[in-house]
mmCIF file of C-alpha atoms in Angstrom:
data_model
loop_
_atom_site.group_PDB
_atom_site.id
_atom_site.type_symbol
_atom_site.label_atom_id
_atom_site.label_comp_id
_atom_site.label_asym_id
_atom_site.label_seq_id
_atom_site.Cartn_x
_atom_site.Cartn_y
_atom_site.Cartn_z
ATOM 1 C CA MET A 236 95.495 9.891 22.423
ATOM 2 C CA ARG A 237 98.673 7.814 23.063
ATOM 3 C CA LEU A 238 99.137 4.720 20.776
ATOM 4 C CA LEU A 239 101.833 1.965 21.047
ATOM 5 C CA VAL A 240 103.746 0.170 18.241
ATOM 6 C CA ARG A 241 105.692 -2.850 18.837
ATOM 7 C CA GLU A 242 108.774 -2.137 16.596
ATOM 8 C CA ARG A 243 110.086 -5.691 16.587
ATOM 9 C CA LEU A 244 107.101 -6.833 14.288
ATOM 10 C CA PHE A 245 107.707 -3.759 12.013
ATOM 11 C CA ALA A 246 108.760 -5.289 8.698
ATOM 12 C CA ILE A 247 107.495 -5.704 5.124
ATOM 13 C CA GLY A 248 104.917 -8.640 5.031
ATOM 14 C CA ASP A 249 104.354 -8.563 8.623
ATOM 15 C CA ASP A 250 100.889 -7.690 10.118
ATOM 16 C CA TYR A 251 100.914 -5.918 13.534
ATOM 17 C CA TRP A 252 98.510 -4.147 15.736
ATOM 18 C CA ILE A 253 98.773 -0.546 17.092
ATOM 19 C CA GLU A 254 97.027 -0.647 20.572
ATOM 20 C CA ASP A 255 96.035 2.152 22.996
ATOM 21 C CA THR A 256 97.609 2.411 26.511
ATOM 22 C CA GLU A 257 94.881 -0.054 27.723
ATOM 23 C CA GLY A 258 95.967 -2.772 25.347
ATOM 24 C CA ARG A 259 92.901 -2.461 23.156
ATOM 25 C CA LYS A 260 93.719 -3.208 19.435
ATOM 26 C CA LEU A 261 92.753 -0.084 17.477
ATOM 27 C CA PHE A 262 94.599 -0.325 14.122
ATOM 28 C CA LEU A 263 96.079 -3.191 12.068
ATOM 29 C CA VAL A 264 99.167 -2.341 9.824
ATOM 30 C CA ASP A 265 99.037 -4.980 7.120
ATOM 31 C CA GLY A 266 102.360 -5.378 5.369
ATOM 32 C CA LYS A 267 102.142 -6.629 1.814
ATOM 33 C CA ALA A 268 104.885 -9.017 0.934
ATOM 34 C CA MET A 269 106.042 -10.020 -2.476
ATOM 35 C CA ARG A 270 105.584 -6.693 -4.097
ATOM 36 C CA LEU A 271 108.062 -4.721 -6.042
ATOM 37 C CA ARG A 272 107.705 -1.659 -3.742
ATOM 38 C CA ASP A 273 106.978 -1.295 0.041
ATOM 39 C CA THR A 274 103.268 -1.450 0.559
ATOM 40 C CA PHE A 275 101.126 -1.300 3.643
ATOM 41 C CA GLU A 276 97.466 -0.959 4.505
ATOM 42 C CA LEU A 277 96.222 0.632 7.732
ATOM 43 C CA LYS A 278 93.019 -1.074 8.714
ATOM 44 C CA ASP A 279 90.609 -0.221 11.712
ATOM 45 C CA ALA A 280 89.901 -2.974 14.199
ATOM 46 C CA GLU A 281 86.826 -4.204 12.023
ATOM 47 C CA GLY A 282 89.301 -4.772 9.135
ATOM 48 C CA ARG A 283 88.321 -1.765 6.920
ATOM 49 C CA VAL A 284 91.231 -0.018 5.002
ATOM 50 C CA LEU A 285 91.700 3.367 6.202
ATOM 51 C CA VAL A 286 94.755 4.386 4.251
ATOM 52 C CA GLU A 287 97.153 2.603 1.815
ATOM 53 C CA LEU A 288 100.909 3.518 1.935
ATOM 54 C CA ARG A 289 103.169 2.604 -0.922
ATOM 55 C CA GLN A 290 106.574 3.598 -2.200
ATOM 56 C CA LYS A 291 106.782 5.452 -5.484
ATOM 57 C CA LEU A 292 108.380 3.414 -8.027
ATOM 58 C CA VAL A 293 109.777 6.145 -10.110
ATOM 59 C CA SER A 294 111.138 9.406 -8.446
ATOM 60 C CA LEU A 295 114.491 11.219 -8.030
ATOM 61 C CA ARG A 296 114.354 10.800 -4.285
ATOM 62 C CA ASP A 297 112.717 7.981 -2.327
ATOM 63 C CA THR A 298 109.001 8.967 -2.018
ATOM 64 C CA MET A 299 106.035 7.309 -0.318
ATOM 65 C CA LEU A 300 102.454 7.864 -1.322
ATOM 66 C CA ILE A 301 99.599 7.862 1.160
ATOM 67 C CA GLU A 302 96.117 7.132 -0.460
ATOM 68 C CA ARG A 303 92.652 6.888 0.989
ATOM 69 C CA GLY A 304 89.943 5.360 -1.119
ATOM 70 C CA GLY A 305 92.038 5.134 -4.231
ATOM 71 C CA GLU A 306 92.726 8.896 -4.318
ATOM 72 C CA GLU A 307 96.128 10.368 -3.385
ATOM 73 C CA LEU A 308 96.062 11.971 0.067
ATOM 74 C CA ALA A 309 99.783 12.851 0.487
ATOM 75 C CA GLN A 310 103.425 12.291 -0.536
ATOM 76 C CA VAL A 311 106.136 11.878 1.817
ATOM 77 C CA LYS A 312 109.938 12.738 1.136
ATOM 78 C CA ARG A 313 113.069 13.752 2.801
ATOM 79 C CA LYS A 314 113.861 17.435 2.640
ATOM 80 C CA ARG A 315 117.042 18.137 0.711
ATOM 81 C CA LEU A 316 119.122 20.067 3.163
ATOM 82 C CA SER A 317 118.858 18.528 6.553
ATOM 83 C CA LEU A 318 122.321 18.420 8.393
ATOM 84 C CA LEU A 319 121.792 17.707 12.122
ATOM 85 C CA ARG A 320 118.263 16.016 12.232
ATOM 86 C CA ASN A 321 116.208 14.021 9.937
ATOM 87 C CA HIS A 322 113.516 16.438 8.184
ATOM 88 C CA TYR A 323 110.624 15.007 6.059
ATOM 89 C CA ARG A 324 108.032 16.905 4.082
ATOM 90 C CA VAL A 325 104.460 15.738 3.786
ATOM 91 C CA ALA A 326 102.829 17.454 0.891
ATOM 92 C CA LEU A 327 98.901 17.079 1.040
ATOM 93 C CA VAL A 328 96.970 17.174 -2.002
ATOM 94 C CA ASP A 329 95.034 20.359 -0.863
ATOM 95 C CA GLY A 330 98.674 22.266 -1.314
ATOM 96 C CA THR A 331 99.427 22.336 2.319
ATOM 97 C CA GLU A 332 102.435 20.759 4.089
ATOM 98 C CA MET A 333 103.419 18.921 7.190
ATOM 99 C CA ASP A 334 106.844 18.893 8.541
ATOM 100 C CA VAL A 335 108.402 15.887 10.226
ATOM 101 C CA SER A 336 111.652 16.390 12.177
ATOM 102 C CA GLY A 337 113.702 14.825 14.744
ATOM 103 C CA LYS A 338 115.578 11.534 15.226
ATOM 104 C CA ILE A 339 113.730 9.115 13.087
ATOM 105 C CA LEU A 340 115.708 5.937 13.465
ATOM 106 C CA ASP A 341 115.863 6.455 17.327
ATOM 107 C CA ARG A 342 111.919 6.895 17.217
ATOM 108 C CA GLU A 343 112.129 10.406 18.620
ATOM 109 C CA PHE A 344 110.465 12.945 16.299
ATOM 110 C CA ALA A 345 107.452 15.181 15.919
ATOM 111 C CA ILE A 346 104.999 15.811 13.116
ATOM 112 C CA GLU A 347 103.839 19.589 12.697
ATOM 113 C CA TYR A 348 101.363 21.433 10.633
ATOM 114 C CA ASP A 349 101.665 25.175 10.068
ATOM 115 C CA GLY A 350 103.994 25.389 13.094
ATOM 116 C CA GLU A 351 101.669 23.470 15.528
ATOM 117 C CA LEU A 352 102.534 20.113 16.933
ATOM 118 C CA LEU A 353 100.130 17.324 15.896
ATOM 119 C CA ALA A 354 101.836 14.278 17.256
ATOM 120 C CA GLN A 355 105.025 13.327 19.073
ATOM 121 C CA ILE A 356 106.799 9.911 18.381
ATOM 122 C CA SER A 357 108.910 8.694 21.155
ATOM 123 C CA ARG A 358 110.293 5.752 23.111
ATOM 124 C CA ARG A 359 110.967 7.842 26.331
ATOM 125 C CA TRP A 360 107.632 7.157 27.877
ATOM 126 C CA LEU A 361 107.914 3.511 27.557
ATOM 127 C CA THR A 362 109.616 0.788 29.431
ATOM 128 C CA ILE A 363 108.714 -1.969 27.121
ATOM 129 C CA ARG A 364 111.487 -3.033 24.917
ATOM 130 C CA ASP A 365 111.170 -2.608 21.022
ATOM 131 C CA THR A 366 108.118 -0.316 21.497
ATOM 132 C CA TYR A 367 107.539 3.297 20.806
ATOM 133 C CA GLY A 368 104.610 5.572 21.248
ATOM 134 C CA ILE A 369 102.475 7.916 18.967
ATOM 135 C CA ASP A 370 101.117 10.647 21.152
ATOM 136 C CA VAL A 371 98.551 12.459 19.142
ATOM 137 C CA VAL A 372 98.201 15.972 20.618
ATOM 138 C CA ARG A 373 95.211 17.409 18.764
ATOM 139 C CA GLU A 374 91.824 15.853 19.434
ATOM 140 C CA ASP A 375 90.560 16.521 15.808
ATOM 141 C CA ALA A 376 93.573 15.440 14.114
ATOM 142 C CA ASP A 377 93.389 12.594 11.365
ATOM 143 C CA ILE A 378 94.843 9.758 13.481
ATOM 144 C CA ALA A 379 95.098 7.382 10.562
ATOM 145 C CA LEU A 380 97.033 9.954 8.410
ATOM 146 C CA LEU A 381 99.466 10.734 11.290
ATOM 147 C CA ILE A 382 100.162 7.026 11.746
ATOM 148 C CA ALA A 383 100.631 6.748 8.119
ATOM 149 C CA VAL A 384 103.051 9.612 8.096
ATOM 150 C CA SER A 385 105.014 8.030 10.866
ATOM 151 C CA ILE A 386 105.359 4.651 9.179
ATOM 152 C CA CYS A 387 106.381 6.357 5.873
ATOM 153 C CA VAL A 388 109.254 8.239 7.496
ATOM 154 C CA ILE A 389 110.447 5.314 9.328
ATOM 155 C CA VAL A 390 110.374 3.179 6.187
ATOM 156 C CA LEU A 391 112.310 6.052 4.207
ATOM 157 C CA ALA A 392 114.923 6.542 6.908
ATOM 158 C CA GLU A 393 115.668 2.844 7.228
ATOM 159 C CA LYS A 394 116.342 2.597 3.545
ATOM 160 C CA GLU A 395 118.898 5.560 3.490
#
């Protein structure tokens, strides 16, 4: 499944749609303005909240939390030693981890779980300016979680 994100609308307080390649609106990213920390809600096309993303207020390193139904689902933070590329660790509540690596600010990165590619984020496929794609590789993947991870690492990378 390939999703399109129009980056020029990507800002705190802005709402924007994530569409499929046919132009159908699938997910709404609802940016919450006037908050002490970065906060977003990812909603489906009917307006149901799928996951909430928020910056952790007190932590040694910038951390974003992903919650579903009021329960913490994952924490996203930058790995300590990453010299050439950006590397982020996604610690899931079940004790497993996802790895995000690549050129985050260039929107060229991958999300992996246990060495297996789950999603590829890229501008390469697109000719539309200020747009990047999220190509979900596994059919059984949690698409909302992968979108949330993508948003979190971009927000964290832009703050650095």
